[in-house]
Coordinates of C-alpha atoms in Angstrom, one line a residue:
M1 CA -0.1 -0.3 -0.2
R2 CA 1.5 3.1 -0.9
L3 CA 1.6 6.5 1.3
S4 CA -1.0 8.4 1.0
R5 CA -1.1 11.6 -0.8
L6 CA -2.0 13.7 1.8
F7 CA 0.7 11.9 4.5
Y8 CA 3.1 12.9 1.3
C9 CA 1.8 16.3 2.2
V10 CA 1.8 16.2 5.9
V11 CA 5.5 15.2 6.2
F12 CA 6.8 17.8 3.6
S13 CA 5.3 20.8 5.1
I14 CA 7.1 19.7 8.6
S15 CA 10.0 18.2 7.5
F16 CA 12.4 21.1 8.7
F17 CA 11.7 20.5 12.0
S18 CA 13.8 17.6 11.8
Y19 CA 16.5 20.2 11.6
S20 CA 15.2 22.8 14.2
Q21 CA 16.3 22.5 17.9
T22 CA 13.1 22.4 19.5
L23 CA 10.7 19.4 18.6
P24 CA 6.6 19.3 19.1
I25 CA 5.1 17.2 21.2
H26 CA 1.2 18.0 20.6
K27 CA -1.6 17.8 23.5
I28 CA -4.4 15.8 22.3
A29 CA -7.9 15.3 23.6
N30 CA -9.2 12.2 21.9
T31 CA -7.9 8.7 22.9
L32 CA -5.4 7.2 20.9
I33 CA -5.4 2.9 20.3
I34 CA -2.0 1.6 20.6
D35 CA -2.3 -1.0 17.2
G36 CA 0.1 0.3 15.1
D37 CA -2.5 1.8 13.0
F38 CA -2.9 5.8 12.3
S39 CA -5.7 6.1 11.7
D40 CA -6.8 8.0 14.8
W41 CA -3.5 9.9 15.1
K42 CA -4.1 13.3 14.6
T43 CA -0.9 15.4 15.2
P44 CA 1.8 15.7 12.2
F45 CA 4.7 13.3 11.7
L46 CA 8.2 15.2 11.9
G47 CA 11.2 13.4 9.5
P48 CA 12.4 12.0 7.8
F49 CA 15.1 10.8 10.0
V50 CA 19.0 11.2 8.9
M51 CA 22.5 9.6 9.2
H52 CA 22.6 10.3 13.0
D53 CA 26.3 11.0 12.6
S54 CA 26.5 13.1 9.5
G55 CA 23.1 14.4 8.8
L56 CA 23.2 12.4 5.3
K57 CA 20.1 10.8 3.8
A58 CA 18.9 7.8 4.6
T59 CA 18.6 4.4 2.6
Q60 CA 14.5 4.2 3.5
E61 CA 12.6 6.7 5.5
T62 CA 11.7 7.0 8.8
Y63 CA 8.9 9.3 10.1
V64 CA 7.7 9.9 14.0
S65 CA 5.0 11.9 15.9
L66 CA 4.5 12.9 19.4
S67 CA 2.0 13.4 21.5
W68 CA 0.8 13.5 25.0
D69 CA -2.6 13.9 27.3
A70 CA -3.0 14.0 31.1
D71 CA -1.9 10.4 31.5
N72 CA 0.5 9.4 29.2
V73 CA 3.3 10.4 26.2
Y74 CA 2.8 8.8 23.0
F75 CA 5.1 8.0 19.8
A76 CA 4.1 6.9 16.3
Y77 CA 7.2 5.3 14.0
K78 CA 6.4 4.9 10.2
C79 CA 9.5 3.1 9.0
I80 CA 9.9 2.2 5.4
D81 CA 11.6 -1.2 5.3
S82 CA 12.2 -3.7 2.5
E83 CA 13.3 -6.5 4.6
I84 CA 12.5 -6.5 8.0
I85 CA 15.1 -8.0 9.9
G86 CA 14.5 -9.9 13.7
S87 CA 12.0 -11.7 15.3
A88 CA 9.7 -11.8 18.6
K89 CA 11.8 -11.5 21.8
K90 CA 11.4 -11.9 25.5
Q91 CA 11.1 -8.7 27.4
D92 CA 14.3 -7.0 27.7
A93 CA 16.1 -8.9 25.6
P94 CA 19.2 -6.8 23.7
I95 CA 17.6 -6.7 20.3
F96 CA 19.6 -3.1 19.3
N97 CA 22.0 -5.5 18.7
T98 CA 20.4 -7.8 16.1
D99 CA 16.8 -6.1 14.8
D100 CA 15.7 -4.0 13.0
L101 CA 13.8 -1.2 15.7
V102 CA 13.2 2.1 17.0
E103 CA 14.3 3.7 19.9
L104 CA 13.8 7.1 21.8
F105 CA 16.2 8.2 24.6
I106 CA 15.0 11.2 26.9
D107 CA 16.4 13.3 29.6
P108 CA 14.1 15.1 30.9
D109 CA 16.6 17.2 33.2
G110 CA 19.1 17.6 30.5
D111 CA 22.2 16.7 33.5
S112 CA 23.3 13.7 31.3
K113 CA 22.7 11.4 33.5
Y114 CA 19.9 8.9 34.4
Y115 CA 18.4 8.9 30.9
L116 CA 15.8 6.9 29.8
E117 CA 16.4 4.5 26.8
I118 CA 13.9 2.5 25.0
G119 CA 13.4 0.6 21.9
V120 CA 11.0 -1.7 20.3
N121 CA 11.5 -3.8 17.1
A122 CA 8.9 -4.7 14.6
F123 CA 7.7 -7.6 16.0
S124 CA 6.1 -5.5 19.2
S125 CA 9.3 -6.9 21.5
N126 CA 10.6 -4.2 23.5
Y127 CA 13.1 -3.4 26.3
D128 CA 13.6 -0.3 28.5
M129 CA 16.6 1.0 30.7
I130 CA 18.3 3.6 32.3
I131 CA 21.8 5.1 31.4
N132 CA 22.4 6.1 34.6
C133 CA 26.3 7.2 33.6
I134 CA 28.2 7.2 30.6
S135 CA 31.5 10.0 31.7
P136 CA 34.3 9.2 33.4
L137 CA 33.7 12.2 35.4
C138 CA 30.7 10.2 37.4
G139 CA 32.2 6.6 36.8
G140 CA 31.7 5.8 32.9
W141 CA 29.2 3.0 31.3
N142 CA 26.5 2.4 33.5
M143 CA 23.0 1.2 32.7
D144 CA 20.2 -0.8 34.7
M145 CA 18.4 -2.6 32.3
E146 CA 16.1 -3.8 35.7
L147 CA 14.1 -1.0 34.9
D148 CA 10.3 -2.1 34.7
I149 CA 8.5 0.9 33.1
L150 CA 4.4 -0.1 34.2
G151 CA 1.6 0.2 32.2
M152 CA 3.9 1.3 29.1
N153 CA 2.5 -0.3 26.3
T154 CA 4.7 -1.3 22.2
T155 CA 2.7 -2.1 19.6
S156 CA 4.2 -2.8 16.2
K157 CA 2.9 -3.6 12.7
F158 CA 3.3 -4.7 9.4
T159 CA 2.5 -3.0 6.6
A160 CA 3.0 -3.4 2.6
N161 CA 6.1 -1.1 2.7
G162 CA 7.5 -2.1 6.2
Y163 CA 6.3 -1.6 9.8
N164 CA 4.5 0.7 12.3
V165 CA 5.2 1.5 15.9
E166 CA 3.5 2.7 18.8
I167 CA 4.5 3.5 22.1
K168 CA 2.0 4.8 25.5
I169 CA 4.1 5.5 28.5
P170 CA 2.5 6.6 31.6
F171 CA 3.8 10.0 33.8
S172 CA 3.1 8.2 36.8
S173 CA 5.6 5.5 35.4
L174 CA 8.1 7.9 34.5
N175 CA 7.7 10.1 38.0
A176 CA 8.6 6.8 39.8
I177 CA 11.8 6.6 38.0
K178 CA 14.6 7.0 40.7
N179 CA 17.3 10.5 40.1
A180 CA 15.6 10.7 36.5
G181 CA 13.8 13.8 37.3
F182 CA 10.7 13.1 35.7
T183 CA 7.7 15.2 36.6
T184 CA 4.1 15.2 35.2
P185 CA 4.7 17.7 32.2
I186 CA 2.6 21.1 31.6
G187 CA 2.3 23.1 28.2
G188 CA 5.7 24.8 28.1
T189 CA 7.4 21.7 29.7
K190 CA 11.0 21.0 27.5
W191 CA 12.7 17.7 27.8
K192 CA 16.3 16.6 26.1
G193 CA 16.3 13.7 24.4
N194 CA 15.8 12.6 20.4
L195 CA 14.8 9.7 18.0
F196 CA 16.9 7.1 16.8
R197 CA 16.4 4.0 13.9
I198 CA 18.7 0.9 13.7
D199 CA 18.3 -0.5 10.3
Y200 CA 20.2 -3.9 9.7
G201 CA 20.3 -4.7 5.8
N202 CA 22.8 -4.7 3.2
T203 CA 24.1 -1.5 5.0
T204 CA 23.6 -0.9 8.5
E205 CA 22.2 2.4 9.4
Y206 CA 21.9 4.3 12.7
L207 CA 19.5 7.0 12.0
A208 CA 18.0 10.0 14.0
L209 CA 15.2 12.6 13.8
Q210 CA 18.0 14.6 14.4
S211 CA 21.8 14.6 13.7
Y212 CA 24.3 15.3 15.5
K213 CA 26.8 18.2 14.8
S214 CA 29.8 16.6 16.3
L215 CA 29.5 14.3 13.7
Q216 CA 30.8 11.5 15.7
F217 CA 29.4 7.9 15.7
G218 CA 27.2 6.7 18.8
F219 CA 23.6 7.5 20.1
H220 CA 24.8 7.9 23.7
Q221 CA 25.7 11.8 23.2
P222 CA 23.8 13.2 25.9
Q223 CA 25.5 16.8 25.0
E224 CA 23.9 16.4 21.7
F225 CA 20.3 15.9 22.4
A226 CA 17.3 17.8 21.0
V227 CA 15.4 19.8 23.2
F228 CA 10.9 18.1 23.5
E229 CA 8.7 21.1 24.1
F230 CA 5.1 20.2 25.4
V231 CA 2.6 21.9 23.4
E232 CA -0.2 23.0 24.4

């Protein structure tokens, strides 16, 4: 099934946001069903994703939309993928090493410590972890995969030209994460973070909604994170 003409128009009209410093998370009044079907998704899609360490065009396109309401934050990814690699796996399996997937990193207080990482593959398998520290100044690489975000819902759906992913994360569960600095947002609240995709294929590509100005390889560069703003 081809992307609709309307979808292309929406993407074209807002694609410049991919290269801005502040990315909007739009507040919604409608209920979203987490089923991988975007028919109930009313907020615009941003993209396409680019190579995270150069800003160059990706082989296959990725778009994302962000929403929130009083209780949850939502992410929807549309991934064009001619050959989907991966399989259904148990919770917290290291799918980032093997599977086509999307990821999100969130650092609400922007201190580059205790930031959240979530990944979901094309088969709805997911992991969640807290990155406590990556700098030698705070002890070097230290992550916690024992994290369990209660109420998080992730669903993927195959399409004719790839796969979709929807993610719902309750604010109450984020607020319960120790040391991370999460609080339920209001209009104008800003979080640091970025959105990613790993596409394994003939050429493995590491993609981001906003590329890193340093041109260094690796998603874990919190000093390079973009700003997400909750918009009423």
